[in-house]
Structures are given as C-alpha cells and as structure tokens.
PDB file of C-alpha atoms and ligand atoms in Angstrom:
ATOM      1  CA  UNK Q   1      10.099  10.536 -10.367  1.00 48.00           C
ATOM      2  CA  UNK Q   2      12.976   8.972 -11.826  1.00 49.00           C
ATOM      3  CA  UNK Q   3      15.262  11.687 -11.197  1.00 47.00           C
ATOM      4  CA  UNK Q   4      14.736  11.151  -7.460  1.00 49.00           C
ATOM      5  CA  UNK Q   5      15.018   7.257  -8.066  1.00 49.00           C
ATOM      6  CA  UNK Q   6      18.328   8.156  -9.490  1.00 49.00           C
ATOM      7  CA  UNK Q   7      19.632   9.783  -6.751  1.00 66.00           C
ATOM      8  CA  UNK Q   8      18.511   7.755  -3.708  1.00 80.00           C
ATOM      9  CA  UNK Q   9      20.575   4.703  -2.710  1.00 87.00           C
ATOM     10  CA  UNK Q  10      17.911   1.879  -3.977  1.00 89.00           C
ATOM     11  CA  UNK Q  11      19.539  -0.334  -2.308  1.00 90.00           C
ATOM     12  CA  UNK Q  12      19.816   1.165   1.052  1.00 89.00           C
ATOM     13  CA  UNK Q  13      16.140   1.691   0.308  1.00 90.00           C
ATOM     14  CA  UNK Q  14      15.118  -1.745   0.384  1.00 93.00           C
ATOM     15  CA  UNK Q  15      17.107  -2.686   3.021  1.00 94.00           C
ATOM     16  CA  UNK Q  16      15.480   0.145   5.559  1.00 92.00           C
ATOM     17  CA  UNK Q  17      12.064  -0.311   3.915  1.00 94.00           C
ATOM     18  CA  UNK Q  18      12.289  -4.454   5.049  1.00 96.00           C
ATOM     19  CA  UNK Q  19      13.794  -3.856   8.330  1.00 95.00           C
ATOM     20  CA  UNK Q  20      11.026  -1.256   9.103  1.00 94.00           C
ATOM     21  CA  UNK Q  21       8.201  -3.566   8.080  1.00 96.00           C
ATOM     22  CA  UNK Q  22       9.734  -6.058   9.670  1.00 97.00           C
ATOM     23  CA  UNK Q  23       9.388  -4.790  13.247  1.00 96.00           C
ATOM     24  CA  UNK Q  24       5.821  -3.692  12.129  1.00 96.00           C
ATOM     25  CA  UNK Q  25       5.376  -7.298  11.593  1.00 97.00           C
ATOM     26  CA  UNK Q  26       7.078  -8.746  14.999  1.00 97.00           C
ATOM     27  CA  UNK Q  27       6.407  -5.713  17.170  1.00 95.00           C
ATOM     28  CA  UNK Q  28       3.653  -3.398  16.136  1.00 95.00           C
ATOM     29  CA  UNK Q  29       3.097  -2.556  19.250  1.00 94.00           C
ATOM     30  CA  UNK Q  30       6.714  -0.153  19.289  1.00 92.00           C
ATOM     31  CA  UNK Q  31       6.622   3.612  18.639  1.00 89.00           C
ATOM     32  CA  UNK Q  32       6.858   4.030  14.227  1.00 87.00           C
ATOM     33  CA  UNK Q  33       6.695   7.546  12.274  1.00 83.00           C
ATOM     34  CA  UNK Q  34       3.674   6.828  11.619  1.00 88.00           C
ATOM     35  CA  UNK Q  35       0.271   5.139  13.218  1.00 92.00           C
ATOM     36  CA  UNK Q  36      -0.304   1.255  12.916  1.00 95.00           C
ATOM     37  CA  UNK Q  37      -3.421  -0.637  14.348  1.00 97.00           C
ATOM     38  CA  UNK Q  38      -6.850  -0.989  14.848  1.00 98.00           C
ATOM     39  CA  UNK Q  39      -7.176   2.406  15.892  1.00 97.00           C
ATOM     40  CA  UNK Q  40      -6.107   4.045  12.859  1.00 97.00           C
ATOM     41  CA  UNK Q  41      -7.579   1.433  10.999  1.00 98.00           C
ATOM     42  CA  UNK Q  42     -11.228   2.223  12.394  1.00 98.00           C
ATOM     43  CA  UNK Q  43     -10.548   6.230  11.891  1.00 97.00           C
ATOM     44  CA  UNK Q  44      -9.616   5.714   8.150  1.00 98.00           C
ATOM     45  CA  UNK Q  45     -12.961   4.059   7.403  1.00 98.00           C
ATOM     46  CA  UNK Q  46     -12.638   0.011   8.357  1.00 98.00           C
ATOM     47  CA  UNK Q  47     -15.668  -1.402   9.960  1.00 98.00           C
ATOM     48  CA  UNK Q  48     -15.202  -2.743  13.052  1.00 98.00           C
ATOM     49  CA  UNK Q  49     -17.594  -5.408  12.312  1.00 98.00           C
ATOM     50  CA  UNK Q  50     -15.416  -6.630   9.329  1.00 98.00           C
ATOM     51  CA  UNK Q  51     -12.211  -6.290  11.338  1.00 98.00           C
ATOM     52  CA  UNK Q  52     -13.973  -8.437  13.922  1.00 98.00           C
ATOM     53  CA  UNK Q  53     -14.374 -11.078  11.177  1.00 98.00           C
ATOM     54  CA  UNK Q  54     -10.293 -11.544  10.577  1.00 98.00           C
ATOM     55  CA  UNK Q  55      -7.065 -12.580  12.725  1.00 98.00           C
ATOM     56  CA  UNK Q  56      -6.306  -9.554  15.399  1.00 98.00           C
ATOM     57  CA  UNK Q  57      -2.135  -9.786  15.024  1.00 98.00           C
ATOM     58  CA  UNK Q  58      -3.042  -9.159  11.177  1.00 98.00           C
ATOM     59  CA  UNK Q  59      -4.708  -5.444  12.502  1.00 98.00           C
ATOM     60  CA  UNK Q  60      -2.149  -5.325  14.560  1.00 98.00           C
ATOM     61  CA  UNK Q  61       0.689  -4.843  12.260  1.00 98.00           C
ATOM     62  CA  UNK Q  62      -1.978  -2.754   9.848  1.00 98.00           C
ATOM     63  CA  UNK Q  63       0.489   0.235   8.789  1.00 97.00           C
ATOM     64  CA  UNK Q  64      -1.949   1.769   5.812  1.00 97.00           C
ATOM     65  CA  UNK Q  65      -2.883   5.290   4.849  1.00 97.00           C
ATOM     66  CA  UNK Q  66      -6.410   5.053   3.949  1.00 98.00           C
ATOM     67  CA  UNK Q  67      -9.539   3.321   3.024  1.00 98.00           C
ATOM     68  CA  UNK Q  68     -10.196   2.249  -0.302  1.00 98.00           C
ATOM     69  CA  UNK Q  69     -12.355  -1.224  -0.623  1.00 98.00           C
ATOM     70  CA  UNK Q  70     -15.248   0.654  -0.427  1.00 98.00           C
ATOM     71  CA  UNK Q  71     -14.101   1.816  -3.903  1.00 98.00           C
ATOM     72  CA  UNK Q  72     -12.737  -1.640  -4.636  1.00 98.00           C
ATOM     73  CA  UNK Q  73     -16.317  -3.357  -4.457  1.00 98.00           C
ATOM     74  CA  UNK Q  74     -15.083  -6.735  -5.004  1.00 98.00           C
ATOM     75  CA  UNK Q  75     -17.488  -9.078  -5.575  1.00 98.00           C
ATOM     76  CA  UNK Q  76     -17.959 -13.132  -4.563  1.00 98.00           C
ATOM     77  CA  UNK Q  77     -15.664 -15.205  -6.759  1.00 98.00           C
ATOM     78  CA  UNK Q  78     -13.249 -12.230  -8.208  1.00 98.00           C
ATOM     79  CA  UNK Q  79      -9.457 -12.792  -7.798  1.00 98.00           C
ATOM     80  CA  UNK Q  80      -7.748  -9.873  -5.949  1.00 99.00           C
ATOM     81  CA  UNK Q  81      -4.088  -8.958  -5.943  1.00 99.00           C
ATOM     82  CA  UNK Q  82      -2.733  -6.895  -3.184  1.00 99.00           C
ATOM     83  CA  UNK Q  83       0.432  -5.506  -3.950  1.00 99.00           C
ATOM     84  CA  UNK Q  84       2.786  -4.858  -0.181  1.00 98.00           C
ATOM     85  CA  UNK Q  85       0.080  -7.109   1.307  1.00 98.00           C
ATOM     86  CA  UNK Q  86       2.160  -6.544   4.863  1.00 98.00           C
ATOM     87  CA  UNK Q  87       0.664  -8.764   7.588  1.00 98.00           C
ATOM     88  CA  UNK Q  88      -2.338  -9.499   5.431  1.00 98.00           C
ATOM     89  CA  UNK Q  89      -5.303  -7.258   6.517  1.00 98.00           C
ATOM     90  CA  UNK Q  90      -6.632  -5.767   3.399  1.00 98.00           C
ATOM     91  CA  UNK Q  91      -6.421  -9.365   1.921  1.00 98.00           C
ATOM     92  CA  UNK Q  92      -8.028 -11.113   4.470  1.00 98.00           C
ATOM     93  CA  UNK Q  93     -11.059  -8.113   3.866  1.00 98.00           C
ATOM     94  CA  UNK Q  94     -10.939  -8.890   0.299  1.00 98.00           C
ATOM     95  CA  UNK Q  95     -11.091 -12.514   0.915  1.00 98.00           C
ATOM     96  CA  UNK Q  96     -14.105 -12.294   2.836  1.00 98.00           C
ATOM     97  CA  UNK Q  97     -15.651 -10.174  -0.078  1.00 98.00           C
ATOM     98  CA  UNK Q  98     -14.424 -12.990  -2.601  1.00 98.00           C
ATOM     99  CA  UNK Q  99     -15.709 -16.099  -0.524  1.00 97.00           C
ATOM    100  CA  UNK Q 100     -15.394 -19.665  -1.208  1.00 95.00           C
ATOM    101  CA  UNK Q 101     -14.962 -19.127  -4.598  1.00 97.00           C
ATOM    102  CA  UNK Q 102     -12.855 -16.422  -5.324  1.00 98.00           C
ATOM    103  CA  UNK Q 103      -8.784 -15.798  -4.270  1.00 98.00           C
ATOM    104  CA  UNK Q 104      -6.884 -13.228  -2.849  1.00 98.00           C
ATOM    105  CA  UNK Q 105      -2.874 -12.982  -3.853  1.00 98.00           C
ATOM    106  CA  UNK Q 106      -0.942 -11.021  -1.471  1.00 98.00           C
ATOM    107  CA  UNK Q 107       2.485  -9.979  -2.498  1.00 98.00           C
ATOM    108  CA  UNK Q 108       5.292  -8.548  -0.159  1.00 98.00           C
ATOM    109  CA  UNK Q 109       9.258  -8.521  -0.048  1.00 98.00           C
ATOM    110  CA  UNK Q 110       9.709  -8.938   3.422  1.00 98.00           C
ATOM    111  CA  UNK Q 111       9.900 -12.221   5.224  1.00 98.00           C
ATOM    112  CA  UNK Q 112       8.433 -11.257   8.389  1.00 98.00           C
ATOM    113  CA  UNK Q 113       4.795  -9.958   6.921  1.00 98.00           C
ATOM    114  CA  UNK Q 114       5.233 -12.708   4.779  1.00 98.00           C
ATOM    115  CA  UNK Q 115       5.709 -15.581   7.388  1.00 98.00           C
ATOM    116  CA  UNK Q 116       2.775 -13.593   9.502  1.00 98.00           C
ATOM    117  CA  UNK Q 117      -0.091 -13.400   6.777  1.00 98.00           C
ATOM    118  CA  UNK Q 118       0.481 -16.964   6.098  1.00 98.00           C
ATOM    119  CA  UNK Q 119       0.833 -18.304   9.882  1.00 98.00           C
ATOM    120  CA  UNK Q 120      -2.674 -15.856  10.194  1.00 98.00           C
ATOM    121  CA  UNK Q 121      -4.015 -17.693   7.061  1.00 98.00           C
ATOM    122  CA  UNK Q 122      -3.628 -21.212   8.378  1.00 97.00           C
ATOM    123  CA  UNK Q 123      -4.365 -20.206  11.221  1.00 98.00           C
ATOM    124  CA  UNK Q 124      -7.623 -18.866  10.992  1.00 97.00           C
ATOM    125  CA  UNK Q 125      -8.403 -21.101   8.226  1.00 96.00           C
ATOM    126  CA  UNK Q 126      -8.599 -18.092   5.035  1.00 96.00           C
ATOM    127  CA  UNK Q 127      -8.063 -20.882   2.071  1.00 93.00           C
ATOM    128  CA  UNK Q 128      -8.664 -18.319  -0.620  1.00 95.00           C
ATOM    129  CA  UNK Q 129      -6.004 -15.825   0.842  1.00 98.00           C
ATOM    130  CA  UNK Q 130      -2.194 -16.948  -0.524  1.00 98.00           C
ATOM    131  CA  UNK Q 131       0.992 -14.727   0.175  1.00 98.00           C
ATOM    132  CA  UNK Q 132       3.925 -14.953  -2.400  1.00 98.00           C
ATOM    133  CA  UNK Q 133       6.916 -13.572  -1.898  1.00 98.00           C
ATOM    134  CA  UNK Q 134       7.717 -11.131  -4.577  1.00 98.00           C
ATOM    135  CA  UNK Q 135       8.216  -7.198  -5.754  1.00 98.00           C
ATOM    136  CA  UNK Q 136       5.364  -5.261  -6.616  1.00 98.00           C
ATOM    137  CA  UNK Q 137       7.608  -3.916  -9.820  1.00 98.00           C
ATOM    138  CA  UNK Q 138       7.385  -7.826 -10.983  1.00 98.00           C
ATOM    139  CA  UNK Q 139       4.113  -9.667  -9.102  1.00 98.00           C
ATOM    140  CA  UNK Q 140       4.291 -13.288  -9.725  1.00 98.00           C
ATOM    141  CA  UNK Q 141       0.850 -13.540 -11.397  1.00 98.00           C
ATOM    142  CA  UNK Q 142      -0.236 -14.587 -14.356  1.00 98.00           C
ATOM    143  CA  UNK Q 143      -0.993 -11.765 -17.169  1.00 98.00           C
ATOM    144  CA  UNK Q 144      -4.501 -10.906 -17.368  1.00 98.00           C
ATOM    145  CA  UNK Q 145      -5.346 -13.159 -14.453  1.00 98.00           C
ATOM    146  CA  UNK Q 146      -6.779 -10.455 -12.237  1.00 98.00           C
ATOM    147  CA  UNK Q 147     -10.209  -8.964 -11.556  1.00 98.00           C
ATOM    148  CA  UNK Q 148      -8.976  -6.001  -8.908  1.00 99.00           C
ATOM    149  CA  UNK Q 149      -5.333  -5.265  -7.946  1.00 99.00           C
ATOM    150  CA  UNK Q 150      -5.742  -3.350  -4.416  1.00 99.00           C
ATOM    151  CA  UNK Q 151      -2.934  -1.830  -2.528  1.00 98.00           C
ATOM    152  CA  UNK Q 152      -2.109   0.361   0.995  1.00 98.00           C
ATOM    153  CA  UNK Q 153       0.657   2.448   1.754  1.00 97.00           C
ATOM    154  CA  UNK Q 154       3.152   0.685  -0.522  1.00 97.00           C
ATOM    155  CA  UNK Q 155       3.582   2.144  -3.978  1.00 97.00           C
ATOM    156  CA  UNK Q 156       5.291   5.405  -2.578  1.00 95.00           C
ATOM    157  CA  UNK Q 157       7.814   3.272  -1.350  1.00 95.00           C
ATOM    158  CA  UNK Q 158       8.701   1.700  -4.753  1.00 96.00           C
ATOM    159  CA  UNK Q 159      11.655   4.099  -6.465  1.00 94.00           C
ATOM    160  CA  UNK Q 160       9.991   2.831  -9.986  1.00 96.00           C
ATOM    161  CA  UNK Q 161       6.530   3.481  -9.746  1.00 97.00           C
ATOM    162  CA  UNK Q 162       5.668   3.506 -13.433  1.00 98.00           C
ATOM    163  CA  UNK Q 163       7.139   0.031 -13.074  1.00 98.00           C
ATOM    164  CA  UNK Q 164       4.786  -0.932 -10.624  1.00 98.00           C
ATOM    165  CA  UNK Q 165       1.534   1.019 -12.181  1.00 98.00           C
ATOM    166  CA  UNK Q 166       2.922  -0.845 -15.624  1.00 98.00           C
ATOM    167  CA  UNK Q 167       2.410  -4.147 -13.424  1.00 98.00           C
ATOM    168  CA  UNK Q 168      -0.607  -3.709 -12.166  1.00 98.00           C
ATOM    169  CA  UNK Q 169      -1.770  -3.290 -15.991  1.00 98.00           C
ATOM    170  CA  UNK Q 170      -0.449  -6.503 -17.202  1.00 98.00           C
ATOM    171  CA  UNK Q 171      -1.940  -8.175 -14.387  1.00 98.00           C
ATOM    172  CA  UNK Q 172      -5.497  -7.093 -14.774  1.00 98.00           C
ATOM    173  CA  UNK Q 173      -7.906  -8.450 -17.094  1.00 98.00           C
ATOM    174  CA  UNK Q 174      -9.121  -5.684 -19.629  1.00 97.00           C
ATOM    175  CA  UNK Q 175     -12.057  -3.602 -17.585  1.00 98.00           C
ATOM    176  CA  UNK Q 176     -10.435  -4.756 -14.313  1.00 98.00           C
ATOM    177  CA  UNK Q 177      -9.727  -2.149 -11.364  1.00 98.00           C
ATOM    178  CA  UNK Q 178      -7.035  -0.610  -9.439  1.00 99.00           C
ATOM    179  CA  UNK Q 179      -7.988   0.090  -6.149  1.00 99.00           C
ATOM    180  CA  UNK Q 180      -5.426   1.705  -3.657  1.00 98.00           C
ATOM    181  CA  UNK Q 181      -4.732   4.034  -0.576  1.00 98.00           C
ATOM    182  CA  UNK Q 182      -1.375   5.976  -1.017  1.00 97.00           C
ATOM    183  CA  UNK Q 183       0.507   9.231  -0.070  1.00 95.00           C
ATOM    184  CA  UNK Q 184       0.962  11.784  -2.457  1.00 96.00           C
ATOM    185  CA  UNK Q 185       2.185  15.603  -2.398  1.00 95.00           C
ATOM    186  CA  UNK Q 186       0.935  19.042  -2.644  1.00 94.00           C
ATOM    187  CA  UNK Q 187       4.468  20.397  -4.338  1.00 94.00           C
ATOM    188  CA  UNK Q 188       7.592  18.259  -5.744  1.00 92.00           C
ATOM    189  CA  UNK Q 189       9.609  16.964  -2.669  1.00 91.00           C
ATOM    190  CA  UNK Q 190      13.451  18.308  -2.268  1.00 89.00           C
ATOM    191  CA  UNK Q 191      15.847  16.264  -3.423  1.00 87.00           C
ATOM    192  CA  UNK Q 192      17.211  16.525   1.003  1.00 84.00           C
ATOM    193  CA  UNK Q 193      14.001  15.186   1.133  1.00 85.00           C
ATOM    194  CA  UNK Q 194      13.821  12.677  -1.735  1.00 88.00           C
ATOM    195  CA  UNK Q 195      17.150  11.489  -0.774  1.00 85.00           C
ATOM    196  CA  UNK Q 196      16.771  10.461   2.958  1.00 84.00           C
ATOM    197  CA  UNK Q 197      16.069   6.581   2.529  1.00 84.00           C
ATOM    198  CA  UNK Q 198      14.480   6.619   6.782  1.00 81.00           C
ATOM    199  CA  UNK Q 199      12.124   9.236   5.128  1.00 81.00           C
ATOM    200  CA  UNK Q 200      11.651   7.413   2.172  1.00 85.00           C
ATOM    201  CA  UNK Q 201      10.662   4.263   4.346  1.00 84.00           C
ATOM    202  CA  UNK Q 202       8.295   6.345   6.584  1.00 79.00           C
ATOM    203  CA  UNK Q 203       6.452   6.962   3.025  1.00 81.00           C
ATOM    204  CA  UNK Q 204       7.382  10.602   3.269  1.00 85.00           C
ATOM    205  CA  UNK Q 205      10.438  10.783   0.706  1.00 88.00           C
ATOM    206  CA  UNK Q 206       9.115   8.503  -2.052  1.00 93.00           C
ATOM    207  CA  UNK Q 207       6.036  10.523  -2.560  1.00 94.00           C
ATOM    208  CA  UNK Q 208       5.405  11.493  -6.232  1.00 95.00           C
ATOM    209  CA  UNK Q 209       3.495  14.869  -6.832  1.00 96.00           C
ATOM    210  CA  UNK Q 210       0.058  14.400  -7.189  1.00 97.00           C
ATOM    211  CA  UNK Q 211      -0.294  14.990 -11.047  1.00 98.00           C
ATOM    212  CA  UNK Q 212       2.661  13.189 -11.412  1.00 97.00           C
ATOM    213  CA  UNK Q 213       1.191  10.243  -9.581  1.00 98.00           C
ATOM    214  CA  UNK Q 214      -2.141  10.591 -11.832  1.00 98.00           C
ATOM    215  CA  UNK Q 215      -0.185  10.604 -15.148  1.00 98.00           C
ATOM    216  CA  UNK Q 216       1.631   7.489 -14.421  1.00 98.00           C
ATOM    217  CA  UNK Q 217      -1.215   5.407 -13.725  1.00 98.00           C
ATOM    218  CA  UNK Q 218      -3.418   7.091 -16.904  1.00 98.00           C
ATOM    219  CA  UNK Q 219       0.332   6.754 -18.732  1.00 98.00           C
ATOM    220  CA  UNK Q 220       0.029   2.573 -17.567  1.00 98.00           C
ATOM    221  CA  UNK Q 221      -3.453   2.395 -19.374  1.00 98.00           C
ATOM    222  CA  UNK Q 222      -5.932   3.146 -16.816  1.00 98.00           C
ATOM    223  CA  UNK Q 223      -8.700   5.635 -16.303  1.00 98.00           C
ATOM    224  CA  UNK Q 224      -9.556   7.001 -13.232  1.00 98.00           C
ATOM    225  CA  UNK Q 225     -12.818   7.200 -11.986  1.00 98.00           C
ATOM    226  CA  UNK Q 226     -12.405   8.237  -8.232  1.00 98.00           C
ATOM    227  CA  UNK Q 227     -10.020  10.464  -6.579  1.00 98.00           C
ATOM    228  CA  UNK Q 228     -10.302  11.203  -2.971  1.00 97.00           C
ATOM    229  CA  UNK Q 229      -8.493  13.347   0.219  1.00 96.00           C
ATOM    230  CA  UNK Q 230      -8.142  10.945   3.254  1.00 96.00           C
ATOM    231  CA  UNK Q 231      -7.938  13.982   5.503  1.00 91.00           C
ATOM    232  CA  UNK Q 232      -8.055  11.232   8.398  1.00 90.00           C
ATOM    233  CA  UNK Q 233      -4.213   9.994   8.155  1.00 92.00           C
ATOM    234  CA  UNK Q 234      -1.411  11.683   9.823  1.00 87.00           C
ATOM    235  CA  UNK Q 235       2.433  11.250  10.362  1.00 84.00           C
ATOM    236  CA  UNK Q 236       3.172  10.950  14.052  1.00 82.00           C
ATOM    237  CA  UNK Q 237       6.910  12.178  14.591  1.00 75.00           C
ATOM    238  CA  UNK Q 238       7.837  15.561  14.761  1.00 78.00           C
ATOM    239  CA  UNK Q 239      10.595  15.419  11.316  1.00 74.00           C
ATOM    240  CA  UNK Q 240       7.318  13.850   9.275  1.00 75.00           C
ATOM    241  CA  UNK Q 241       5.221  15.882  10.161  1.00 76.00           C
ATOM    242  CA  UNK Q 242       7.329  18.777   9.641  1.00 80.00           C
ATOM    243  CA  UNK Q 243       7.829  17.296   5.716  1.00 77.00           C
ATOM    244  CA  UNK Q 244       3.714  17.032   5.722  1.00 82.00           C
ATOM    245  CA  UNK Q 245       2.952  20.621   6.424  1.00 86.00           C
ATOM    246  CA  UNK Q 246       5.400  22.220   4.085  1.00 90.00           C
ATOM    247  CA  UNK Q 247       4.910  20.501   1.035  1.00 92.00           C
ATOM    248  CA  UNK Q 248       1.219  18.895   1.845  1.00 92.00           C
ATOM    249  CA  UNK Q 249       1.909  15.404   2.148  1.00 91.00           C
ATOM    250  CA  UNK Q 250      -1.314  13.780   2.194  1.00 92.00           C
ATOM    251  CA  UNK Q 251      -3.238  10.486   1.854  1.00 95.00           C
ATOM    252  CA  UNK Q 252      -5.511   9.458  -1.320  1.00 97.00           C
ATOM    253  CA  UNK Q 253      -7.419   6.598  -2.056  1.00 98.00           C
ATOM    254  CA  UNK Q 254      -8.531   6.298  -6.125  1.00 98.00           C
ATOM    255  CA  UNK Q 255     -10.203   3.765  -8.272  1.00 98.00           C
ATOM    256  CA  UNK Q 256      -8.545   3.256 -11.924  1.00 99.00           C
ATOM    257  CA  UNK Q 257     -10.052   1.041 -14.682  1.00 98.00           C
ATOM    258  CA  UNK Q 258      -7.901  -0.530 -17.067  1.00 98.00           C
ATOM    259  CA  UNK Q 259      -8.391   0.309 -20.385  1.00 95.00           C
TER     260      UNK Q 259
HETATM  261  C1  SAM T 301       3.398   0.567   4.730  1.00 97.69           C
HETATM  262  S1  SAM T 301       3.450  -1.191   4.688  1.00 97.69           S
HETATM  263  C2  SAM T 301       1.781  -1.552   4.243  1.00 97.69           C
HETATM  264  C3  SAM T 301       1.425  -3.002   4.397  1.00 97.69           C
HETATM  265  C4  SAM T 301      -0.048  -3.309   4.186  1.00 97.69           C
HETATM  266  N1  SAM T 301      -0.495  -2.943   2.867  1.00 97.69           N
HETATM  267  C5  SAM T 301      -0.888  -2.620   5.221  1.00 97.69           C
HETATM  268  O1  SAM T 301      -1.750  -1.829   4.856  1.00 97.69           O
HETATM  269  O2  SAM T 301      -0.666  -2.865   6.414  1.00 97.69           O
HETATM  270  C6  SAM T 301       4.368  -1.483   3.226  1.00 97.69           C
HETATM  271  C7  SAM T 301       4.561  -2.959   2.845  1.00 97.69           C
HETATM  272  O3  SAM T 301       5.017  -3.015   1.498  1.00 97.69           O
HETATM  273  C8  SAM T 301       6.112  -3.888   1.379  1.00 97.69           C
HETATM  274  N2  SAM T 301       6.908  -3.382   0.258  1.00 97.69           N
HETATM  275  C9  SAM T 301       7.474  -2.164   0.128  1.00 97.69           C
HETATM  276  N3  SAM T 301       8.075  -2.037  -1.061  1.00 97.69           N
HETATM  277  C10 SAM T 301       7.890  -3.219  -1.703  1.00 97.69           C
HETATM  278  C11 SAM T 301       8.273  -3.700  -2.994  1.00 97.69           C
HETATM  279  N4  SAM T 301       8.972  -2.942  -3.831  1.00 97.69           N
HETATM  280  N5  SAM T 301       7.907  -4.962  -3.335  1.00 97.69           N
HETATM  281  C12 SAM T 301       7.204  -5.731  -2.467  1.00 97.69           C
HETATM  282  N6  SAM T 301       6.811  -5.342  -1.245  1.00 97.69           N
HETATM  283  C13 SAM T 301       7.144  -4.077  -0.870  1.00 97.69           C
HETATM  284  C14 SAM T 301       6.786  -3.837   2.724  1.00 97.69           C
HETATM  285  O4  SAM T 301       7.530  -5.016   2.962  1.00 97.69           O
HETATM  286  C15 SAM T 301       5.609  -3.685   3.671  1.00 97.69           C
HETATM  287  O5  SAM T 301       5.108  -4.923   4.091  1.00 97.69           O
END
C-alpha cells in the first residue's frame, strides 16, 4: 500500500479527488465513472422509506459503494463519525438513528459537499448532524469521543490508509465500531493502474488487496466481525470496468470492533 502511495502524485491526487466530488456535489446529475443517486442508493440496500425521511439534493449527490448501517446499528443517543461524509446522506441516516440526543460528525475535504451537507442541515432542520472540514488521516474529534465511526466509498481514496484505519482507532471509545462500505481487490493492482490519479479518484486505483485491506484495520486494533460481497455495485465506464473484471474490483461492507 505504501509502495503505490509512493509512486502516485499525492498531490495531483487530492486535487482530482476534490474537483471530482465537487461536481458530484453541484451537478450530480452529469455522467461520473461510476453511479450516484437514489437509484443506486435503493439497489445497494437503502430503504426508501428512510431516504424519504432526509433532504433529496443530499441523495442526489450519494456517490457510495454499498450498504453498511445495517451493520452499523447505531442506537438513540450514540455519537457517529462519518469519515468523506460527501453531501451528507449516510449522516443524515445516522442522525435519524441517533435522535435528539445523540450527534453525527461528518468530515470531508472538499468545500462543495461541505457547504451542501450543511446548507441540507439547516435546511431541513438535522441539529445533531455537524460537518467539519477536515482529512480523514487527521478527523478533528476528540480521542475516544466516538461510539461508531461509519464511512462510504472514501478510504480507497486515501494514499495512507493505515493512517486513516489508525484514526478511526483513536477516535473510538474502547468496544466502539467501525462500520464502512469500500472497494477492495481480488489481486494487487499494477502500478499503470495504481499510478493513474483519474483512476485513483474513480476509486479504482487506490484499492488495497483485500487481505491487505483486512490486516490494516486488525493491524489499527480492531476485530472484525462481519465481512461481506456487495455484488450490487458496479463501475459504469468502459476503462473501469475493464480494471474491475481483470483484477476483481469489488465492493465490501464490514463491521470492526475496537479492541
Ligand atoms: C466517493 S465520495 C463518497 C461521499 C459519501 N460518503 C457518499 O457516500 O456519498 C468520497 C468523498 O470523500 C471525500 N474525501 C476523499 N478523500 C478524503 C480525505 N483524504 N479526507 C477527507 N475527505 C476525503 C471527498 O471529498 C468526497 O466527498
């Protein structure tokens, strides 16, 4: 993993990675490598009665890879972190799970979801839902603060994912859960592969093998208790799907516990 970190242009990285997410956030509606929406939400596993229950735009711009908060079971007054909280949709779920007395801390990097998730927030009138701005290597949160970290489609895209797994660790209370939805691979990635930062930001290139991805959350102090297949999620262009089939890129939700 940190080879390939090594070699891509981190830099270059982030800057693709924001000004991807940030059309996702101001026009979801355009064409993307891969699926956004309501749609794809309701075919990984979302309710439709619980998406009726939170703002519209924030499905809208909805660019996960699976369904994991049926894993998460958060309960009425837990705090939640969502690490790449995008436009806000998996936190506005959890904060409907938390209620009144519970919070939900959304973290992203780019200003657009940001300024979105909060406008949806106020909006809407979700008190217990805040969005920071931050990196999901370094979550402004206090240590040991957290009940459940949750996350969609965003650690692949991190070039230090130990850093992030490491993160999620510190920010959980002892016994608290990781809860997340992520791409993964069959076989080790190419470094053409590994190295292509528009592949990278289509979470194609950043994708750790899957043993690889299991020992560096067990290596952060977790256990995991669930692994699934989210057979369900697809890339749509022709170049990622091409990556998918040859080295089985594929979608996993899992539930960790910290140790
Ligand atoms: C694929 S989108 C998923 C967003 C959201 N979880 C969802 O399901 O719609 C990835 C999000 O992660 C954010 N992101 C990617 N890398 C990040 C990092 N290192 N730190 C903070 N946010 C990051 C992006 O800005 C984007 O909003």
């Amino acid at each position: 993993m940190t080879t390939a970190a090594r070699q891509l242009d981190t830099t270059e990285l982030k800057q693709r990675v924001q000004s991807m997410y940030e059309e996702v956030a101001l026009e979801p509606e355009r064409e993307f490598h891969f699926e956004t929406g309501r749609p794809l939400a309701e075919r990984l596993g979302y309710q439709p009665a619980d998406l009726d229950r939170i703002p519209a735009a924030a499905i809208d711009s909805f660019a996960g890879v699976g369904y994991f908060l049926d894993l998460a079971v958060i309960a009425p007054g837990e705090t939640v972190l969502d690490l790449g909280s995008g436009a806000g949709m998996d936190s506005f779920l959890a904060a409907l799970a938390t209620g009144p007395d519970g919070r939900v801390i959304g973290v992203d990097m780019t200003d657009a979801q940001l300024a979105k998730a909060r406008r949806l927030s106020q909006e809407a009138g979700f008190a217990g839902a805040e969005f920071r701005e931050g990196y999901i290597e370094t979550p402004p949160v206090d240590d040991a603060s957290v009940d459940c970290v949750i996350s969609n489609g965003v650690i692949n895209l991190s070039p230090d994912k130990p850093a992030v797994f490491a993160a999620a660790a510190r920010a959980l209370r002892p016994g608290g859960r990781l809860a997340l939805a992520d791409i993964v691979t069959e076989h080790q990635l190419p470094e053409g592969v590994t190295c292509d930062a528009a592949l990278w930001a289509a979470c194609i290139g950043g994708a750790l093998q899957r043993d690889a991805y299991r020992e560096a959350i067990e290596a952060a102090g977790f256990e995991i208790e669930t692994w699934r297949q989210n057979s369900e999620y697809r890339f749509v262009s022709e170049r990622a799907d091409n990556a998918t089939q040859k080295y089985g890129v594929t979608s996993i939700s899992l539930l960790a516990r910290r140790r």
